[in-house]
């Protein structure tokens, strides 16, 4: 299933599946078929989230399971889909065991978590939780299309931000299975572990403005080169992150709009992604980076503009729900481990309407956001056994 889904891409020869793209529609059709085969009633909401619902008893509470179906560019096949497909197999296991759950279940394939097209992530889970705000709808992609316009187009010309799919009281929780995307489980020789907290994250689009000019006739001392200013800042970002324990900071995209090889860059635009488990230390680092940018701009005669495109505080997973998940990890794997997630996940948003727990699965070399991302069938089998055990115990105790 992961291989087949991993073959659905907007790009030949690589896996790229972004928000509201043709590949997303094809992926939703395929996963929707698998959800129906698992006995779920399937719908796609106006934000493109794919929702499979197992209605046991109207009025009963609902347990949410799921993850995201969108990918970064040139992605691996596991980041996201594991958390959407494994619940379908776990429900299959319960059916084979003749186990009827006393609560409703929804398996969600969120339409956008990575923030590739609009530089802001979680658009799917924000739509599902009733969080989509005017500011977000006004954000533009590289072609100048706004989130709102893209959603209008996706919905045949009309779109209004949906209300939350559920009220907090209706939900038992949200459990997401996801590859660890880090080296800890592999180093501890564990197939799975549970997540204690998800790091906070700030993302920006930063624009440096200098003056374009002729590459051949403009003396170096007269230049106001936007790209070299941005490049100096990128190195300054790296230096601050290297000397601040627990801080990670990344410039993943940099571009010279309408640049040309024989023109001094008049403008340079780059992304900035800053994370830390502590919100206080992340914010302190951002103040430091702001000062460094100002110093570079002044010295080089440049203007620098910061646009915040995403800002999420660190989120602690629900101790109670995590303890239940931990018990299943122990009974299947014998040992357990609690980890902090440096990667962001939809649980950050869903925690606004439900207690959240996450199960991490070992991935080879901790590699992710890369075509060689890999989780072994046996490790995925351990995760499936844990999820099946977790659901069965939830049913026995409800
Ligand atoms: O960027 C992240 O942490 C996640 O993969 N969206
Ligand atoms: Mn992910
Ligand atoms: Mn990811």
Short mmCIF file of C-alpha atoms and ligand atoms in Angstrom, two decimals:
data_model
loop_
_atom_site.label_atom_id
_atom_site.label_comp_id
_atom_site.label_asym_id
_atom_site.label_seq_id
_atom_site.Cartn_x
_atom_site.Cartn_y
_atom_site.Cartn_z
CA UNK A 1 0.00 0.00 0.00
CA UNK A 2 2.87 2.40 0.90
CA UNK A 3 4.63 1.58 -2.38
CA UNK A 4 1.47 2.10 -4.43
CA UNK A 5 0.58 5.36 -2.68
CA UNK A 6 4.23 6.43 -2.95
CA UNK A 7 3.91 6.19 -6.71
CA UNK A 8 1.25 8.94 -6.84
CA UNK A 9 3.16 12.15 -7.49
CA UNK A 10 2.92 15.54 -9.19
CA UNK A 11 6.42 14.93 -10.53
CA UNK A 12 7.90 12.18 -12.72
CA UNK A 13 10.76 10.27 -11.10
CA UNK A 14 10.26 11.75 -7.62
CA UNK A 15 7.54 11.82 -4.94
CA UNK A 16 6.04 15.31 -4.63
CA UNK A 17 2.39 15.62 -3.59
CA UNK A 18 1.36 19.10 -2.51
CA UNK A 19 -1.81 20.84 -1.35
CA UNK A 20 -4.86 20.49 -3.64
CA UNK A 21 -2.69 19.17 -6.47
CA UNK A 22 -3.81 16.59 -9.08
CA UNK A 23 -1.71 13.98 -7.25
CA UNK A 24 -3.49 14.80 -3.99
CA UNK A 25 -6.83 14.11 -5.65
CA UNK A 26 -5.54 10.77 -7.01
CA UNK A 27 -4.11 9.85 -3.60
CA UNK A 28 -7.42 10.64 -1.90
CA UNK A 29 -9.26 8.47 -4.43
CA UNK A 30 -6.93 5.51 -3.81
CA UNK A 31 -6.85 5.80 0.00
CA UNK A 32 -10.61 6.40 -0.03
CA UNK A 33 -11.04 3.02 -1.73
CA UNK A 34 -8.91 1.36 0.95
CA UNK A 35 -10.95 3.10 3.65
CA UNK A 36 -14.19 1.79 2.14
CA UNK A 37 -12.70 -1.72 1.94
CA UNK A 38 -12.00 -1.37 5.68
CA UNK A 39 -15.70 -0.68 6.22
CA UNK A 40 -15.46 3.09 6.73
CA UNK A 41 -17.85 5.70 5.38
CA UNK A 42 -15.62 8.07 3.40
CA UNK A 43 -15.90 11.82 2.82
CA UNK A 44 -13.55 14.54 1.65
CA UNK A 45 -14.06 17.88 3.42
CA UNK A 46 -13.78 21.29 1.72
CA UNK A 47 -10.09 21.58 2.71
CA UNK A 48 -9.27 18.29 0.96
CA UNK A 49 -8.96 16.19 4.14
CA UNK A 50 -9.96 12.57 3.53
CA UNK A 51 -12.04 11.24 6.42
CA UNK A 52 -13.03 7.60 6.91
CA UNK A 53 -15.59 7.12 9.70
CA UNK A 54 -16.58 3.91 11.49
CA UNK A 55 -19.88 4.82 13.15
CA UNK A 56 -20.52 2.36 15.92
CA UNK A 57 -23.25 4.18 17.78
CA UNK A 58 -24.57 7.70 17.15
CA UNK A 59 -23.82 9.73 20.24
CA UNK A 60 -20.84 7.58 21.24
CA UNK A 61 -17.52 9.40 21.47
CA UNK A 62 -15.04 9.27 18.60
CA UNK A 63 -11.37 8.31 18.60
CA UNK A 64 -9.38 10.09 15.88
CA UNK A 65 -6.51 8.31 14.10
CA UNK A 66 -4.53 9.52 11.12
CA UNK A 67 -1.73 11.62 9.69
CA UNK A 68 -1.09 13.59 6.48
CA UNK A 69 -1.13 12.53 2.80
CA UNK A 70 0.80 15.48 1.41
CA UNK A 71 4.59 15.31 1.06
CA UNK A 72 7.63 17.56 0.78
CA UNK A 73 9.33 17.73 -2.63
CA UNK A 74 11.32 14.61 -3.54
CA UNK A 75 9.93 12.96 -0.44
CA UNK A 76 10.08 9.51 1.06
CA UNK A 77 7.07 7.21 1.02
CA UNK A 78 6.59 6.90 4.80
CA UNK A 79 6.29 10.45 6.22
CA UNK A 80 2.53 10.75 6.61
CA UNK A 81 1.00 7.71 4.86
CA UNK A 82 2.13 5.29 7.61
CA UNK A 83 -0.22 7.04 10.02
CA UNK A 84 -3.15 6.87 7.61
CA UNK A 85 -2.74 3.27 6.42
CA UNK A 86 -1.80 1.52 9.67
CA UNK A 87 -5.15 2.34 11.37
CA UNK A 88 -6.98 0.69 8.44
CA UNK A 89 -5.00 -2.52 9.04
CA UNK A 90 -5.52 -2.30 12.82
CA UNK A 91 -9.30 -2.07 12.31
CA UNK A 92 -9.02 -5.09 10.00
CA UNK A 93 -7.18 -6.99 12.76
CA UNK A 94 -9.94 -6.18 15.25
CA UNK A 95 -12.60 -7.31 12.81
CA UNK A 96 -10.76 -10.61 12.32
CA UNK A 97 -10.64 -11.02 16.10
CA UNK A 98 -14.37 -10.36 16.29
CA UNK A 99 -13.73 -7.25 18.41
CA UNK A 100 -16.46 -4.58 18.18
CA UNK A 101 -15.32 -1.22 19.52
CA UNK A 102 -17.85 0.66 21.70
CA UNK A 103 -16.78 4.04 20.29
CA UNK A 104 -16.72 5.64 16.85
CA UNK A 105 -13.43 5.91 14.95
CA UNK A 106 -12.31 8.40 12.32
CA UNK A 107 -9.22 7.79 10.22
CA UNK A 108 -8.04 11.08 8.71
CA UNK A 109 -5.69 11.72 5.81
CA UNK A 110 -4.91 15.41 6.32
CA UNK A 111 -4.57 17.27 3.02
CA UNK A 112 -1.69 19.54 3.94
CA UNK A 113 0.78 19.31 6.83
CA UNK A 114 4.17 20.06 5.29
CA UNK A 115 3.66 23.71 4.31
CA UNK A 116 5.40 23.28 0.94
CA UNK A 117 3.09 25.24 -1.38
CA UNK A 118 2.28 28.17 0.93
CA UNK A 119 5.23 28.06 3.38
CA UNK A 120 2.71 27.52 6.16
CA UNK A 121 1.95 24.02 7.38
CA UNK A 122 -1.04 22.29 8.98
CA UNK A 123 -3.62 23.78 6.56
CA UNK A 124 -5.44 20.42 6.57
CA UNK A 125 -5.67 19.95 10.34
CA UNK A 126 -6.37 23.68 10.82
CA UNK A 127 -9.33 23.31 8.46
CA UNK A 128 -10.49 20.17 10.28
CA UNK A 129 -10.25 21.91 13.68
CA UNK A 130 -12.01 25.11 12.50
CA UNK A 131 -8.83 27.18 12.77
CA UNK A 132 -8.50 28.54 9.20
CA UNK A 133 -8.21 32.31 9.62
CA UNK A 134 -8.40 35.20 7.12
CA UNK A 135 -4.65 35.80 7.49
CA UNK A 136 -3.90 32.24 6.43
CA UNK A 137 -6.37 32.38 3.53
CA UNK A 138 -4.55 35.47 2.22
CA UNK A 139 -1.15 33.74 2.03
CA UNK A 140 0.22 33.34 -1.48
CA UNK A 141 2.08 30.56 -3.25
CA UNK A 142 4.97 31.12 -5.70
CA UNK A 143 2.47 31.87 -8.47
CA UNK A 144 0.69 34.50 -6.34
CA UNK A 145 -2.39 32.28 -5.80
CA UNK A 146 -3.85 32.71 -2.29
CA UNK A 147 -4.89 29.82 -0.04
CA UNK A 148 -8.48 31.10 -0.27
CA UNK A 149 -8.45 31.22 -4.08
CA UNK A 150 -6.93 27.73 -4.28
CA UNK A 151 -9.64 26.39 -1.95
CA UNK A 152 -12.36 28.19 -3.92
CA UNK A 153 -11.07 26.57 -7.08
CA UNK A 154 -10.87 23.16 -5.36
CA UNK A 155 -14.50 23.52 -4.27
CA UNK A 156 -15.92 24.55 -7.65
CA UNK A 157 -15.90 28.32 -7.05
CA UNK A 158 -17.19 28.63 -3.48
CA UNK A 159 -15.35 28.23 -0.19
CA UNK A 160 -15.87 29.32 3.36
CA UNK A 161 -13.67 28.15 6.22
CA UNK A 162 -15.37 25.11 7.81
CA UNK A 163 -16.24 24.95 11.51
CA UNK A 164 -14.43 22.40 13.68
CA UNK A 165 -15.40 18.85 12.65
CA UNK A 166 -15.90 17.95 16.31
CA UNK A 167 -16.42 19.65 19.66
CA UNK A 168 -13.79 18.76 22.31
CA UNK A 169 -16.27 16.79 24.44
CA UNK A 170 -17.09 14.40 21.59
CA UNK A 171 -13.56 13.09 21.21
CA UNK A 172 -11.67 10.39 23.09
CA UNK A 173 -8.39 11.59 21.59
CA UNK A 174 -6.17 11.70 18.52
CA UNK A 175 -3.48 9.08 18.02
CA UNK A 176 -0.94 9.46 15.22
CA UNK A 177 1.57 6.83 14.14
CA UNK A 178 4.55 8.44 12.39
CA UNK A 179 8.13 7.55 11.51
CA UNK A 180 10.54 9.08 14.03
CA UNK A 181 12.51 11.02 11.39
CA UNK A 182 15.42 10.93 13.83
CA UNK A 183 18.13 8.53 15.06
CA UNK A 184 17.04 7.72 18.63
CA UNK A 185 14.99 4.52 18.20
CA UNK A 186 17.66 3.07 15.92
CA UNK A 187 20.38 3.92 18.44
CA UNK A 188 18.34 2.28 21.23
CA UNK A 189 17.48 -0.74 19.03
CA UNK A 190 13.76 -0.19 19.45
CA UNK A 191 11.12 -0.56 16.74
CA UNK A 192 8.71 1.93 18.35
CA UNK A 193 8.53 4.57 21.08
CA UNK A 194 6.01 7.14 22.33
CA UNK A 195 6.17 10.92 22.01
CA UNK A 196 6.18 13.11 25.12
CA UNK A 197 6.08 16.48 23.31
CA UNK A 198 6.27 18.10 19.88
CA UNK A 199 8.79 20.96 19.49
CA UNK A 200 7.63 24.50 18.80
CA UNK A 201 8.28 25.91 15.35
CA UNK A 202 8.53 29.35 13.68
CA UNK A 203 8.66 29.74 9.89
CA UNK A 204 9.31 32.95 7.95
CA UNK A 205 9.70 34.26 4.42
CA UNK A 206 12.54 36.86 4.51
CA UNK A 207 13.09 39.37 1.70
CA UNK A 208 16.39 41.23 1.20
CA UNK A 209 16.26 44.28 -1.08
CA UNK A 210 19.36 45.92 -2.57
CA UNK A 211 19.79 47.28 -6.08
CA UNK A 212 20.00 45.33 -9.31
CA UNK A 213 22.78 46.38 -11.65
CA UNK A 214 25.09 45.37 -14.44
CA UNK A 215 27.40 42.50 -13.44
CA UNK A 216 30.11 43.77 -15.79
CA UNK A 217 30.18 47.50 -15.17
CA UNK A 218 29.29 47.95 -11.47
CA UNK A 219 32.39 48.14 -9.23
CA UNK A 220 32.19 45.81 -6.18
CA UNK A 221 32.36 48.70 -3.67
CA UNK A 222 29.23 50.32 -5.22
CA UNK A 223 27.06 47.24 -5.06
CA UNK A 224 24.04 46.54 -2.85
CA UNK A 225 23.83 42.83 -3.58
CA UNK A 226 20.72 41.28 -1.98
CA UNK A 227 21.88 37.70 -2.43
CA UNK A 228 25.23 38.09 -0.69
CA UNK A 229 23.42 39.79 2.20
CA UNK A 230 21.03 36.84 2.45
CA UNK A 231 23.91 34.39 2.17
CA UNK A 232 25.81 36.11 5.01
CA UNK A 233 22.64 35.92 7.12
CA UNK A 234 22.22 32.21 6.33
CA UNK A 235 25.70 31.60 7.74
CA UNK A 236 24.84 33.75 10.76
CA UNK A 237 21.70 31.64 11.35
CA UNK A 238 23.78 28.48 11.23
CA UNK A 239 26.33 29.91 13.70
CA UNK A 240 23.62 30.87 16.23
CA UNK A 241 21.97 27.43 15.97
CA UNK A 242 25.32 25.65 16.33
CA UNK A 243 26.12 27.44 19.57
CA UNK A 244 22.60 27.23 21.09
CA UNK A 245 21.91 23.78 22.59
CA UNK A 246 18.63 22.26 21.38
CA UNK A 247 18.09 24.90 18.67
CA UNK A 248 17.76 23.94 15.01
CA UNK A 249 17.44 26.54 12.23
CA UNK A 250 17.24 25.97 8.49
CA UNK A 251 17.19 28.00 5.28
CA UNK A 252 15.57 25.43 2.99
CA UNK A 253 14.76 27.68 0.05
CA UNK A 254 16.52 30.77 -1.35
CA UNK A 255 15.77 32.50 -4.63
CA UNK A 256 16.50 35.63 -6.66
CA UNK A 257 13.16 36.51 -8.25
CA UNK A 258 13.67 37.29 -11.98
CA UNK A 259 17.40 36.84 -11.49
CA UNK A 260 19.91 36.48 -14.30
CA UNK A 261 23.55 35.46 -14.38
CA UNK A 262 24.75 38.90 -15.51
CA UNK A 263 22.62 40.97 -13.12
CA UNK A 264 23.53 41.89 -9.55
CA UNK A 265 20.67 40.46 -7.40
CA UNK A 266 18.42 43.36 -6.43
CA UNK A 267 16.22 41.07 -4.36
CA UNK A 268 16.69 37.76 -2.58
CA UNK A 269 13.93 35.82 -0.80
CA UNK A 270 14.53 32.90 1.52
CA UNK A 271 12.68 30.71 4.00
CA UNK A 272 13.67 30.37 7.65
CA UNK A 273 12.58 27.50 9.93
CA UNK A 274 13.52 27.76 13.64
CA UNK A 275 12.65 25.15 16.30
CA UNK A 276 13.31 24.36 19.91
CA UNK A 277 11.60 22.22 22.57
CA UNK A 278 11.45 25.39 24.72
CA UNK A 279 9.30 28.23 23.37
CA UNK A 280 11.24 30.73 25.50
CA UNK A 281 14.60 29.72 24.00
CA UNK A 282 13.15 29.68 20.48
CA UNK A 283 11.85 33.22 20.90
CA UNK A 284 15.15 34.37 22.42
CA UNK A 285 17.00 32.94 19.40
CA UNK A 286 14.64 34.77 17.02
CA UNK A 287 15.44 38.11 18.72
CA UNK A 288 19.16 37.36 18.25
CA UNK A 289 18.65 36.50 14.57
CA UNK A 290 16.65 39.70 14.07
CA UNK A 291 19.56 41.76 15.38
CA UNK A 292 22.06 39.94 13.14
CA UNK A 293 19.87 40.59 10.10
CA UNK A 294 19.63 44.31 10.96
CA UNK A 295 23.43 44.59 11.31
CA UNK A 296 24.01 42.93 7.93
CA UNK A 297 21.36 45.08 6.26
CA UNK A 298 22.84 48.31 7.63
CA UNK A 299 26.42 47.44 6.67
CA UNK A 300 25.45 46.37 3.17
CA UNK A 301 22.90 49.13 2.50
CA UNK A 302 20.08 46.60 2.18
CA UNK A 303 16.48 46.49 3.42
CA UNK A 304 15.26 43.30 5.09
CA UNK A 305 11.61 42.31 5.58
CA UNK A 306 10.40 39.42 7.76
CA UNK A 307 7.01 37.77 7.08
CA UNK A 308 5.99 35.18 9.68
CA UNK A 309 4.29 32.31 7.84
CA UNK A 310 3.86 29.86 10.72
CA UNK A 311 4.25 29.91 14.48
CA UNK A 312 3.35 26.96 16.74
CA UNK A 313 4.18 26.61 20.41
CA UNK A 314 5.56 23.33 21.67
CA UNK A 315 2.76 20.90 22.53
CA UNK A 316 2.89 18.29 25.29
CA UNK A 317 1.12 15.04 24.40
CA UNK A 318 -1.68 13.92 26.74
CA UNK A 319 -0.08 12.03 29.64
CA UNK A 320 -3.18 9.86 30.12
CA UNK A 321 -3.55 8.86 26.47
CA UNK A 322 0.22 8.40 26.15
CA UNK A 323 0.23 6.14 29.22
CA UNK A 324 -2.37 3.93 27.52
CA UNK A 325 -0.31 3.82 24.33
CA UNK A 326 2.82 3.13 26.39
CA UNK A 327 1.16 0.13 27.99
CA UNK A 328 0.55 -1.39 24.55
CA UNK A 329 4.13 -0.63 23.52
CA UNK A 330 5.38 -2.46 26.61
CA UNK A 331 3.12 -5.45 26.05
CA UNK A 332 4.18 -5.81 22.40
CA UNK A 333 7.80 -4.70 22.49
CA UNK A 334 8.70 -5.42 26.11
CA UNK A 335 10.49 -2.10 26.49
CA UNK A 336 9.38 1.45 25.76
CA UNK A 337 10.96 4.87 25.29
CA UNK A 338 9.64 8.44 25.47
CA UNK A 339 10.95 10.89 22.88
CA UNK A 340 10.50 14.59 22.06
CA UNK A 341 9.62 15.20 18.43
CA UNK A 342 11.79 17.79 16.64
CA UNK A 343 9.48 17.38 13.67
CA UNK A 344 6.10 19.09 13.65
CA UNK A 345 2.94 16.99 13.40
CA UNK A 346 -0.79 17.54 12.99
CA UNK A 347 -1.19 16.70 16.67
CA UNK A 348 0.04 20.25 17.36
CA UNK A 349 -3.23 21.54 15.87
CA UNK A 350 -5.54 18.68 16.84
CA UNK A 351 -4.47 19.14 20.50
CA UNK A 352 -6.83 22.16 20.44
CA UNK A 353 -9.86 19.82 20.26
CA UNK A 354 -8.58 16.48 21.64
CA UNK A 355 -5.94 14.89 23.86
CA UNK A 356 -3.07 13.75 21.61
CA UNK A 357 -0.70 10.76 21.65
CA UNK A 358 1.89 9.70 19.07
CA UNK A 359 3.62 6.42 18.32
CA UNK A 360 7.01 6.75 16.62
CA UNK A 361 8.39 4.04 14.33
CA UNK A 362 12.12 3.57 13.76
CA UNK A 363 13.31 4.74 10.37
CA UNK A 364 16.62 3.77 8.80
CA UNK A 365 19.42 6.19 9.67
CA UNK A 366 16.81 8.59 11.04
CA UNK A 367 16.55 9.81 7.45
CA UNK A 368 13.39 11.60 6.29
CA UNK A 369 12.30 14.26 3.79
CA UNK A 370 14.45 12.21 1.41
CA UNK A 371 13.67 9.54 -1.22
CA UNK A 372 15.69 6.95 0.76
CA UNK A 373 13.40 7.29 3.81
CA UNK A 374 12.58 3.74 4.97
CA UNK A 375 10.78 1.91 7.79
CA UNK A 376 11.06 -1.90 7.75
CA UNK A 377 8.00 -4.14 7.39
CA UNK A 378 8.88 -5.78 10.72
CA UNK A 379 9.03 -2.39 12.54
CA UNK A 380 5.76 -1.37 10.88
CA UNK A 381 4.38 -4.73 12.00
CA UNK A 382 5.33 -3.92 15.61
CA UNK A 383 3.59 -0.54 15.28
CA UNK A 384 0.51 -2.27 13.87
CA UNK A 385 0.45 -4.75 16.76
CA UNK A 386 0.76 -1.86 19.23
CA UNK A 387 -2.05 0.11 17.60
CA UNK A 388 -4.29 -2.97 17.44
CA UNK A 389 -3.61 -3.73 21.12
CA UNK A 390 -4.21 -0.07 22.05
CA UNK A 391 -7.60 0.00 20.28
CA UNK A 392 -8.67 -3.32 21.77
CA UNK A 393 -7.78 -2.20 25.31
CA UNK A 394 -9.52 1.17 24.74
CA UNK A 395 -12.61 -0.81 23.76
CA UNK A 396 -12.45 -3.04 26.83
CA UNK A 397 -12.18 -0.05 29.13
CA UNK A 398 -14.84 2.19 27.62
O1 LIG B 1 8.57 20.10 9.10
C1 LIG B 1 8.16 19.23 9.83
O2 LIG B 1 8.59 19.11 10.93
C2 LIG B 1 7.10 18.28 9.36
O3 LIG B 1 7.70 17.33 8.55
N1 LIG B 1 6.08 19.01 8.66
MN1 LIG B 2 5.03 14.10 8.71
MN1 LIG B 3 7.39 15.86 6.96
#
